Structure formats: C-alpha cells, structure tokens
Coordinates of C-alpha atoms and ligand atoms in Angstrom, one line a residue:
M1 CA -7.7 -11.0 -28.8
D2 CA -9.3 -14.4 -29.0
Y3 CA -6.1 -16.2 -28.0
P4 CA -5.0 -17.8 -24.6
V5 CA -2.8 -15.5 -22.5
A6 CA 0.9 -16.3 -22.4
E7 CA 1.7 -19.2 -20.1
P8 CA 4.3 -17.4 -17.9
I9 CA 1.7 -14.7 -17.2
R10 CA -1.0 -17.3 -16.4
E11 CA 1.4 -19.1 -14.1
F12 CA 2.4 -15.9 -12.4
L13 CA -1.2 -14.8 -11.8
G14 CA -2.0 -18.3 -10.5
N15 CA 0.8 -18.0 -8.0
L16 CA -0.4 -14.6 -6.8
V17 CA -3.8 -16.1 -6.2
A18 CA -2.4 -19.3 -4.6
T19 CA -0.4 -17.2 -2.2
S20 CA -3.1 -14.7 -1.5
D21 CA -0.8 -11.9 -2.6
L22 CA -3.6 -9.6 -3.7
G23 CA -3.1 -6.5 -1.6
Y24 CA -2.4 -3.0 -2.6
L25 CA 0.4 -2.3 -5.0
G26 CA 3.7 -1.1 -3.6
P27 CA 6.8 0.0 -5.5
V28 CA 7.5 -2.0 -8.7
P29 CA 11.3 -1.6 -9.1
E30 CA 11.4 -4.5 -11.6
L31 CA 9.4 -2.7 -14.2
A32 CA 11.9 -0.1 -15.4
P33 CA 14.7 -2.6 -16.1
A34 CA 12.3 -5.1 -17.7
F35 CA 10.9 -2.4 -20.1
V36 CA 14.4 -1.0 -20.9
D37 CA 15.6 -4.5 -21.8
F38 CA 12.5 -5.1 -23.9
A39 CA 12.9 -1.8 -25.7
E40 CA 16.6 -2.3 -26.3
K41 CA 16.0 -5.7 -27.9
R42 CA 12.9 -4.8 -29.8
W43 CA 13.6 -1.3 -31.0
G44 CA 17.3 -0.8 -30.4
W45 CA 16.4 2.1 -28.0
T46 CA 17.2 2.7 -24.4
P47 CA 14.3 4.6 -22.8
D48 CA 14.8 6.7 -19.7
V49 CA 12.1 5.5 -17.4
S50 CA 13.6 6.9 -14.2
H51 CA 10.6 9.2 -13.9
A52 CA 8.0 6.7 -15.1
R53 CA 4.7 6.8 -13.2
L54 CA 2.2 4.0 -13.0
A55 CA -1.5 4.3 -13.6
C56 CA -4.3 1.8 -13.7
D57 CA -4.6 2.2 -17.5
V58 CA -3.5 4.3 -20.4
G59 CA -6.7 6.3 -20.3
V60 CA -6.2 7.3 -16.7
A61 CA -2.5 8.2 -17.2
T62 CA -3.5 10.4 -20.1
V63 CA -6.5 12.1 -18.4
E64 CA -4.5 12.7 -15.2
F65 CA -1.7 14.2 -17.3
L66 CA -4.0 16.6 -19.0
R67 CA -5.9 17.4 -15.8
A68 CA -2.6 18.1 -14.0
H69 CA -1.5 20.5 -16.7
N70 CA -4.9 22.3 -16.9
V71 CA -5.2 21.6 -20.6
S72 CA -8.1 23.2 -22.4
R73 CA -7.6 22.1 -26.0
V74 CA -6.2 18.9 -27.4
I75 CA -5.4 17.8 -31.0
V76 CA -6.5 14.4 -32.2
T77 CA -6.1 12.9 -35.6
S78 CA -9.3 11.1 -36.8
P79 CA -10.2 8.4 -37.5
V80 CA -8.8 7.6 -34.1
Y81 CA -9.4 5.4 -31.1
G82 CA -12.7 6.2 -29.4
G83 CA -11.1 6.6 -26.0
F84 CA -9.4 9.7 -27.2
W85 CA -12.9 11.3 -27.7
H86 CA -14.5 9.8 -24.6
W87 CA -11.7 10.3 -22.1
L88 CA -11.7 14.0 -22.7
E89 CA -15.3 14.2 -21.8
E90 CA -14.1 13.9 -18.2
L91 CA -12.3 17.2 -18.5
D92 CA -13.4 20.5 -19.8
I93 CA -11.4 20.1 -22.9
E94 CA -12.1 21.1 -26.5
I95 CA -11.1 18.5 -29.0
I96 CA -9.4 19.8 -32.1
D97 CA -9.6 17.2 -34.9
V98 CA -6.9 17.4 -37.5
P99 CA -7.8 14.3 -39.6
L100 CA -5.2 12.1 -41.2
T101 CA -4.5 13.0 -44.8
A102 CA -6.1 10.9 -47.7
D103 CA -3.1 8.6 -47.6
F104 CA -3.3 8.2 -43.9
E105 CA -0.4 10.4 -42.9
L106 CA -0.2 13.0 -40.2
D107 CA -1.2 16.4 -41.5
I108 CA 1.8 18.1 -40.1
D109 CA 0.9 21.5 -41.6
G110 CA -2.6 21.3 -40.2
I111 CA -1.2 20.3 -36.8
E112 CA 1.3 23.0 -36.8
R113 CA -1.4 25.6 -37.6
Q114 CA -3.2 24.5 -34.4
F115 CA 0.0 24.6 -32.4
A116 CA 0.6 28.2 -33.7
D117 CA -2.9 29.0 -32.7
G118 CA -2.1 28.1 -29.1
V119 CA -3.3 24.5 -28.9
G120 CA -0.6 23.2 -26.6
H121 CA -1.2 19.4 -26.5
M122 CA -1.7 16.6 -28.9
L123 CA -2.7 12.9 -28.5
L124 CA -0.7 10.9 -30.9
C125 CA -1.8 7.3 -31.5
N126 CA 1.1 5.3 -32.9
P127 CA 0.6 2.6 -34.1
H128 CA -2.7 4.1 -35.1
N129 CA -6.0 2.6 -34.0
P130 CA -8.1 1.8 -36.1
L131 CA -5.8 1.7 -39.2
G132 CA -2.9 -0.3 -37.9
K133 CA -0.7 2.4 -39.4
V134 CA 2.8 2.8 -38.0
F135 CA 4.0 6.4 -38.6
G136 CA 7.4 6.7 -40.2
R137 CA 10.5 8.3 -38.7
D138 CA 10.3 11.4 -41.1
A139 CA 6.7 12.1 -40.2
L140 CA 7.3 11.8 -36.5
T141 CA 10.4 13.9 -36.7
A142 CA 8.5 16.6 -38.5
L143 CA 5.8 16.4 -35.8
A144 CA 8.4 16.7 -33.0
E145 CA 10.0 19.7 -34.7
A146 CA 6.6 21.4 -35.1
A147 CA 5.8 20.8 -31.5
D148 CA 9.2 22.1 -30.4
R149 CA 8.8 25.3 -32.5
H150 CA 5.6 26.1 -30.5
G151 CA 6.4 24.7 -27.1
A152 CA 3.7 22.1 -27.5
V153 CA 3.5 18.7 -25.8
V154 CA 2.8 15.4 -27.6
I155 CA 1.3 12.6 -25.6
S156 CA 2.3 9.5 -27.6
D157 CA 0.0 6.5 -26.9
E158 CA 2.2 3.6 -28.0
I159 CA 0.1 0.8 -26.5
H160 CA 0.0 -1.2 -29.7
A161 CA 3.7 -0.8 -30.5
P162 CA 4.9 -4.3 -29.4
L163 CA 2.4 -5.7 -32.0
T164 CA 4.3 -4.1 -35.0
Y165 CA 4.7 -6.7 -37.7
P166 CA 8.1 -7.8 -39.1
G167 CA 9.2 -5.6 -42.0
T168 CA 7.8 -2.4 -40.4
E169 CA 10.0 -0.1 -38.3
F170 CA 8.3 1.2 -35.2
V171 CA 10.0 4.4 -33.9
P172 CA 9.1 5.4 -30.3
Y173 CA 8.4 9.1 -30.1
L174 CA 11.1 9.7 -27.5
A175 CA 13.7 7.9 -29.6
L176 CA 13.6 10.8 -32.2
G177 CA 16.1 13.1 -30.6
E178 CA 16.1 16.3 -28.7
E179 CA 13.0 18.0 -30.1
A180 CA 11.0 14.9 -29.2
E181 CA 12.6 14.7 -25.7
R182 CA 11.6 18.3 -25.1
T183 CA 8.1 17.9 -26.3
G184 CA 7.0 14.3 -25.6
V185 CA 5.7 11.8 -23.1
I186 CA 4.9 8.2 -23.9
V187 CA 2.0 6.3 -22.4
T188 CA 2.0 2.5 -22.8
S189 CA 1.1 -0.8 -21.2
T190 CA 1.2 -4.5 -21.9
S191 CA -2.6 -4.5 -21.9
K192 CA -3.2 -4.7 -25.7
S193 CA -0.2 -6.6 -26.8
W194 CA -0.5 -9.4 -24.2
N195 CA -4.2 -9.2 -23.9
L196 CA -4.3 -8.2 -20.3
A197 CA -6.5 -5.1 -20.4
G198 CA -8.6 -6.3 -17.4
L199 CA -5.6 -6.4 -15.1
K200 CA -5.4 -2.5 -15.0
A201 CA -1.8 -1.3 -15.2
A202 CA 0.0 1.2 -17.5
F203 CA 2.7 3.7 -17.2
I204 CA 3.7 7.2 -18.5
F205 CA 7.2 8.6 -18.9
G206 CA 9.2 11.4 -20.4
H207 CA 13.0 11.7 -20.8
G208 CA 15.5 13.5 -18.5
V209 CA 14.9 16.7 -16.7
R210 CA 12.1 17.7 -19.1
G211 CA 10.4 14.4 -18.5
A212 CA 10.6 14.8 -14.7
E213 CA 9.2 18.4 -15.0
L214 CA 6.3 17.2 -17.2
L215 CA 5.4 14.3 -14.9
K216 CA 5.8 16.2 -11.6
P217 CA 2.3 17.6 -11.3
L218 CA 0.7 14.1 -11.6
P219 CA -1.0 12.9 -8.4
E220 CA 0.9 10.5 -6.3
A221 CA -2.2 8.3 -5.8
M222 CA -2.2 7.4 -9.5
H223 CA 0.4 4.8 -8.8
W224 CA -1.4 3.2 -5.9
R225 CA -4.6 2.9 -7.8
S226 CA -3.0 0.6 -10.2
S227 CA -3.4 -3.1 -9.6
I228 CA -0.8 -5.5 -8.2
L229 CA -1.9 -8.1 -10.8
G230 CA -1.5 -5.8 -13.7
A231 CA 1.7 -4.1 -12.6
F232 CA 3.7 -7.3 -12.0
S233 CA 2.2 -9.0 -15.1
M234 CA 3.7 -6.2 -17.2
V235 CA 7.1 -7.2 -15.8
V236 CA 6.5 -10.9 -16.6
A237 CA 5.3 -9.9 -20.1
Y238 CA 8.4 -7.9 -21.0
R239 CA 10.7 -10.5 -19.5
E240 CA 9.1 -13.8 -20.3
G241 CA 6.4 -13.0 -22.8
V242 CA 8.4 -12.3 -25.9
D243 CA 8.1 -15.7 -27.6
W244 CA 4.4 -15.6 -27.1
L245 CA 4.3 -12.1 -28.5
D246 CA 6.3 -13.1 -31.6
S247 CA 4.1 -16.0 -32.3
T248 CA 1.0 -13.9 -31.7
I249 CA 2.2 -11.3 -34.2
E250 CA 2.7 -14.1 -36.8
T251 CA -0.9 -15.2 -36.1
I252 CA -2.4 -11.8 -36.4
A253 CA -0.4 -10.8 -39.5
T254 CA -1.7 -14.0 -41.1
S255 CA -5.2 -13.2 -39.9
S256 CA -4.9 -9.7 -41.5
Q257 CA -4.1 -11.4 -44.9
H258 CA -7.0 -13.7 -44.4
L259 CA -9.3 -10.7 -43.6
A260 CA -8.1 -8.9 -46.8
S261 CA -8.6 -11.9 -49.1
E262 CA -12.0 -12.9 -47.5
L263 CA -13.2 -9.3 -47.7
A264 CA -12.3 -9.3 -51.4
R265 CA -14.1 -12.7 -52.0
L266 CA -17.2 -12.2 -49.8
L267 CA -17.7 -8.4 -49.6
P268 CA -16.1 -6.9 -52.7
A269 CA -18.1 -3.8 -52.2
A270 CA -16.5 -3.1 -48.9
R271 CA -13.1 -1.4 -48.8
L272 CA -10.3 -2.3 -46.4
E273 CA -8.7 1.2 -46.1
M274 CA -5.3 -0.1 -45.3
I275 CA -3.4 -3.4 -44.8
P276 CA -2.4 -3.1 -41.1
E277 CA 1.3 -2.8 -40.1
A278 CA 0.6 -3.5 -36.5
G279 CA -2.1 -4.7 -34.2
Y280 CA -5.3 -6.5 -34.9
L281 CA -7.8 -3.8 -36.0
A282 CA -9.0 -3.0 -39.5
W283 CA -10.8 0.1 -40.8
V284 CA -13.4 -0.8 -43.4
D285 CA -15.6 1.4 -45.5
V286 CA -18.9 -0.4 -45.8
S287 CA -20.8 2.3 -47.7
G288 CA -20.9 0.0 -50.8
L289 CA -22.9 -2.6 -48.8
N290 CA -26.0 -0.4 -48.6
L291 CA -26.7 -1.3 -44.9
G292 CA -28.5 2.0 -44.1
D293 CA -27.8 4.8 -41.7
K294 CA -26.2 2.7 -38.9
P295 CA -24.6 -0.2 -40.6
W296 CA -23.1 -1.5 -37.3
D297 CA -26.5 -1.8 -35.8
R298 CA -27.8 -4.1 -38.6
I299 CA -24.5 -6.0 -38.5
L300 CA -25.0 -6.7 -34.8
E301 CA -28.8 -7.1 -34.7
E302 CA -29.3 -9.1 -37.8
G303 CA -25.9 -10.6 -38.5
R304 CA -25.0 -11.1 -34.8
V305 CA -21.5 -9.8 -35.5
S306 CA -20.0 -7.1 -33.3
V307 CA -18.0 -4.3 -35.0
V308 CA -17.1 -0.9 -33.7
P309 CA -19.2 2.0 -35.3
G310 CA -17.1 4.3 -37.4
T311 CA -18.6 7.2 -35.5
E312 CA -16.7 6.0 -32.3
L313 CA -13.5 7.0 -34.1
G314 CA -14.7 10.3 -35.4
P315 CA -18.2 11.8 -35.9
Q316 CA -17.8 12.0 -39.7
Y317 CA -17.3 8.2 -40.2
L318 CA -20.9 7.3 -40.8
Q319 CA -20.2 4.4 -43.1
H320 CA -17.0 2.9 -41.6
V321 CA -16.7 0.1 -39.1
R322 CA -13.7 -1.2 -37.2
I323 CA -13.2 -5.0 -37.3
N324 CA -11.1 -6.9 -34.7
F325 CA -9.4 -9.7 -36.6
A326 CA -7.5 -11.3 -33.7
T327 CA -9.6 -14.5 -33.9
S328 CA -9.5 -17.7 -35.9
P329 CA -9.8 -17.8 -39.7
E330 CA -13.1 -19.8 -39.3
I331 CA -14.7 -17.2 -37.1
L332 CA -13.5 -14.3 -39.4
T333 CA -14.9 -16.1 -42.5
E334 CA -18.2 -16.8 -40.6
A335 CA -18.5 -13.1 -39.6
L336 CA -17.9 -11.8 -43.1
T337 CA -20.3 -14.4 -44.6
R338 CA -23.0 -13.1 -42.2
I339 CA -22.3 -9.5 -43.1
A340 CA -22.4 -10.4 -46.8
A341 CA -25.9 -12.0 -46.3
L342 CA -27.1 -8.5 -45.2
A343 CA -25.6 -6.5 -48.0
A344 CA -28.1 -5.2 -50.5
P345 CA -27.3 -4.5 -54.1
A346 CA -27.1 -0.8 -55.0
S347 CA -30.5 0.5 -56.1
Ligands
LIG401 C1 -4.7 3.4 -28.8 C2 -5.3 2.9 -27.5 N1 -5.0 3.5 -26.4 C3 -5.5 3.1 -25.2 C4 -6.4 2.0 -25.2 C5 -7.0 1.6 -23.9 O1 -6.0 1.3 -23.0 P1 -6.3 1.2 -21.4 O2 -7.3 0.1 -21.2 O3 -4.9 0.9 -20.9 O4 -6.8 2.6 -21.0 C6 -6.7 1.3 -26.3 C7 -7.7 0.2 -26.3 O5 -8.2 -0.2 -27.3 C8 -6.2 1.8 -27.5 O6 -6.4 1.2 -28.7

C-alpha cells in the first residue's frame, strides 16, 4: 500500500532500533491475547491460539506445514494468488486447480470430487486475492463439510481478512464449527493489512486437540527464524493499530470506487471482474484493449505502469491483469490514462 505505516508501529520500531533491541526472537506471549482480543472485537469470534506457531511469513508457514505432512497434491482455486503456485515449486507437489465458478464462488462439487479422489489438502484464499472476494458462510460451511467427509485438510490463508470492508461479513474458517475445527488451520499475519510485509512475521494455528495434532510435526526452528521486528509489530498492530486500519479501509474502499468509475470512463473496453469486498487488489480483463500477447509487458514497458500478469494467478489468464489500487486517486487516474493511451481499437 502506498500509505504511511501506522504511527504506533513506527514509534515501536523506532524504539527497538534506538535501544538496539535487534537480536533473535524469543517467545512472544503477548501475541495470543492481542490476536484473540482483535478477533473478538472484529469478528465476534474467540480463536484458540494456544497451539499457534510463528513463522517468518505466511508462505513459509504454509510450505513447512505441507512439507511436515508429506503432502503430494494440493487443491488451489484459480485465479489465485501467485504465491500459491510458486511456493509449491519448493516441494514435490502436484497442483490441482479447481477454478472458481463463473460467478466467483468455490466449486464445492469440483473440490469434493478431488477430495474423494484422495487429494488431502487445499489452499483456501479468503478473502480471495486477486478478486477481493469474501466467501460467504454457506459456501465455507459446505467446504468444511466436504473436507470432513473425506478427512481432508484446508489451509485457510486469511492474510487479507482485517481489510474486509464494512457491509461484508468475514467468517474465519475455524469459526464455522466442528467440521471446520476438524479439518482446518488458519495462516495469517499483519503483513498485508498493516503494510508490514518486509518485517517477516506470520503465524499458523488450528483449534483444540486436532489443531495441536496438525501443528505438531512443524519444525521448532520455524519460530526462531521469524523476526523480532515483525513478531512484536504484529502485537502492536492488533492492539494499537485498529484506528489506522479502519481509516485505511475507508481509503481503499473509496479507492476501489474510484478505480471502477475511472475504468468505465477511461478504459470502457476493460472489465473489472468484481467490485472488491476486501483488500486493495482488482482483477481486470483487458482482452478488449487489444494489447497483444502479453498485455502486462506493454503496460510496463510503454506505459510505465506495473500490474501483475494474469498468468501469475493461473496459467489460463492470458488477458487479465491484477491492479493494486492502494494509492492516491491521482496516481490511479494517471495509471489508467497511460494504459488507455496504449489501447488499440478492435481491428
Ligand atoms: C493471499 C496471500 N497470502 C500470502 C501472501 C504473502 O504473505 P507473506 O509475505 O506473509 O508470505 C500474500 C501477498 O500478497 C497474499 O496475497
């Protein structure tokens, strides 16, 4: 995000530097109560984080979890965050793509067919990157029930959840009841919502005895490889960063409206696939702009605007790009104006 980091976090980091408190990370007992309090106020849900494990980022927590469980096949739901594709390259894992349906819902029947076929793990992205979609309670419950019927495990990446806009209900996977508690772990961090990705800290947790069992094989060193700056900044974010978060959500929700109206004005041939319900990413079909085989290359090289290639989110998305709209309205308008200057009329 193109916005200044929350003042309490900047002050905290300044103090760590000023007092030379930059050694290895020890225990972080403050994290569990800080996250529980945040989740109770935000989502009316009390997570059980007694078995939470720290990692340097969500990617490492996920990869280590899959590695520790000797996973060989994983379901993803394209179009989906490029990390899901790239992280798995580290492991000898076959990616099974069950794309979202045409109206951007989870294809529960398709997912269940894969569970029935013995695929035991799924990476759920909720809220969904790149769409900004927040899956509803019914869809998530159906997913948990399907996973439970086949003894599958859902790794729910909820990193964008704190950025859910007012008027949309975000339901954490582990808040769905017994089926979800038997089948799920959540990976999350403050790195996206408070713009701290460079600080390197995240955590993974499951509920109760089942959660403890799922997390037990994770390597102990995963915790120590996380950063003292990141781990304690998460505590400050959950405790003291909520006003900043709320005002940032207002800003990005307004920015998403600006993006939608400016796309309609400047690039009417491009299609915003969905008005986001969370986060600051937009999924745009640019096939109508006639920018050639790799539209993102022309947009970068000639327009000097950086977008994420659709193919990063699934190999079939040859004419989609992902736009980050967490910036000022002026920059967004300038970016779209430059893209519009490249667009060729249909021949
Ligand atoms: C859904 C999702 N998960 C994970 C990440 C990366 O998180 P981390 O840097 O903690 O690995 C991102 C970053 O964009 C993301 O969008």
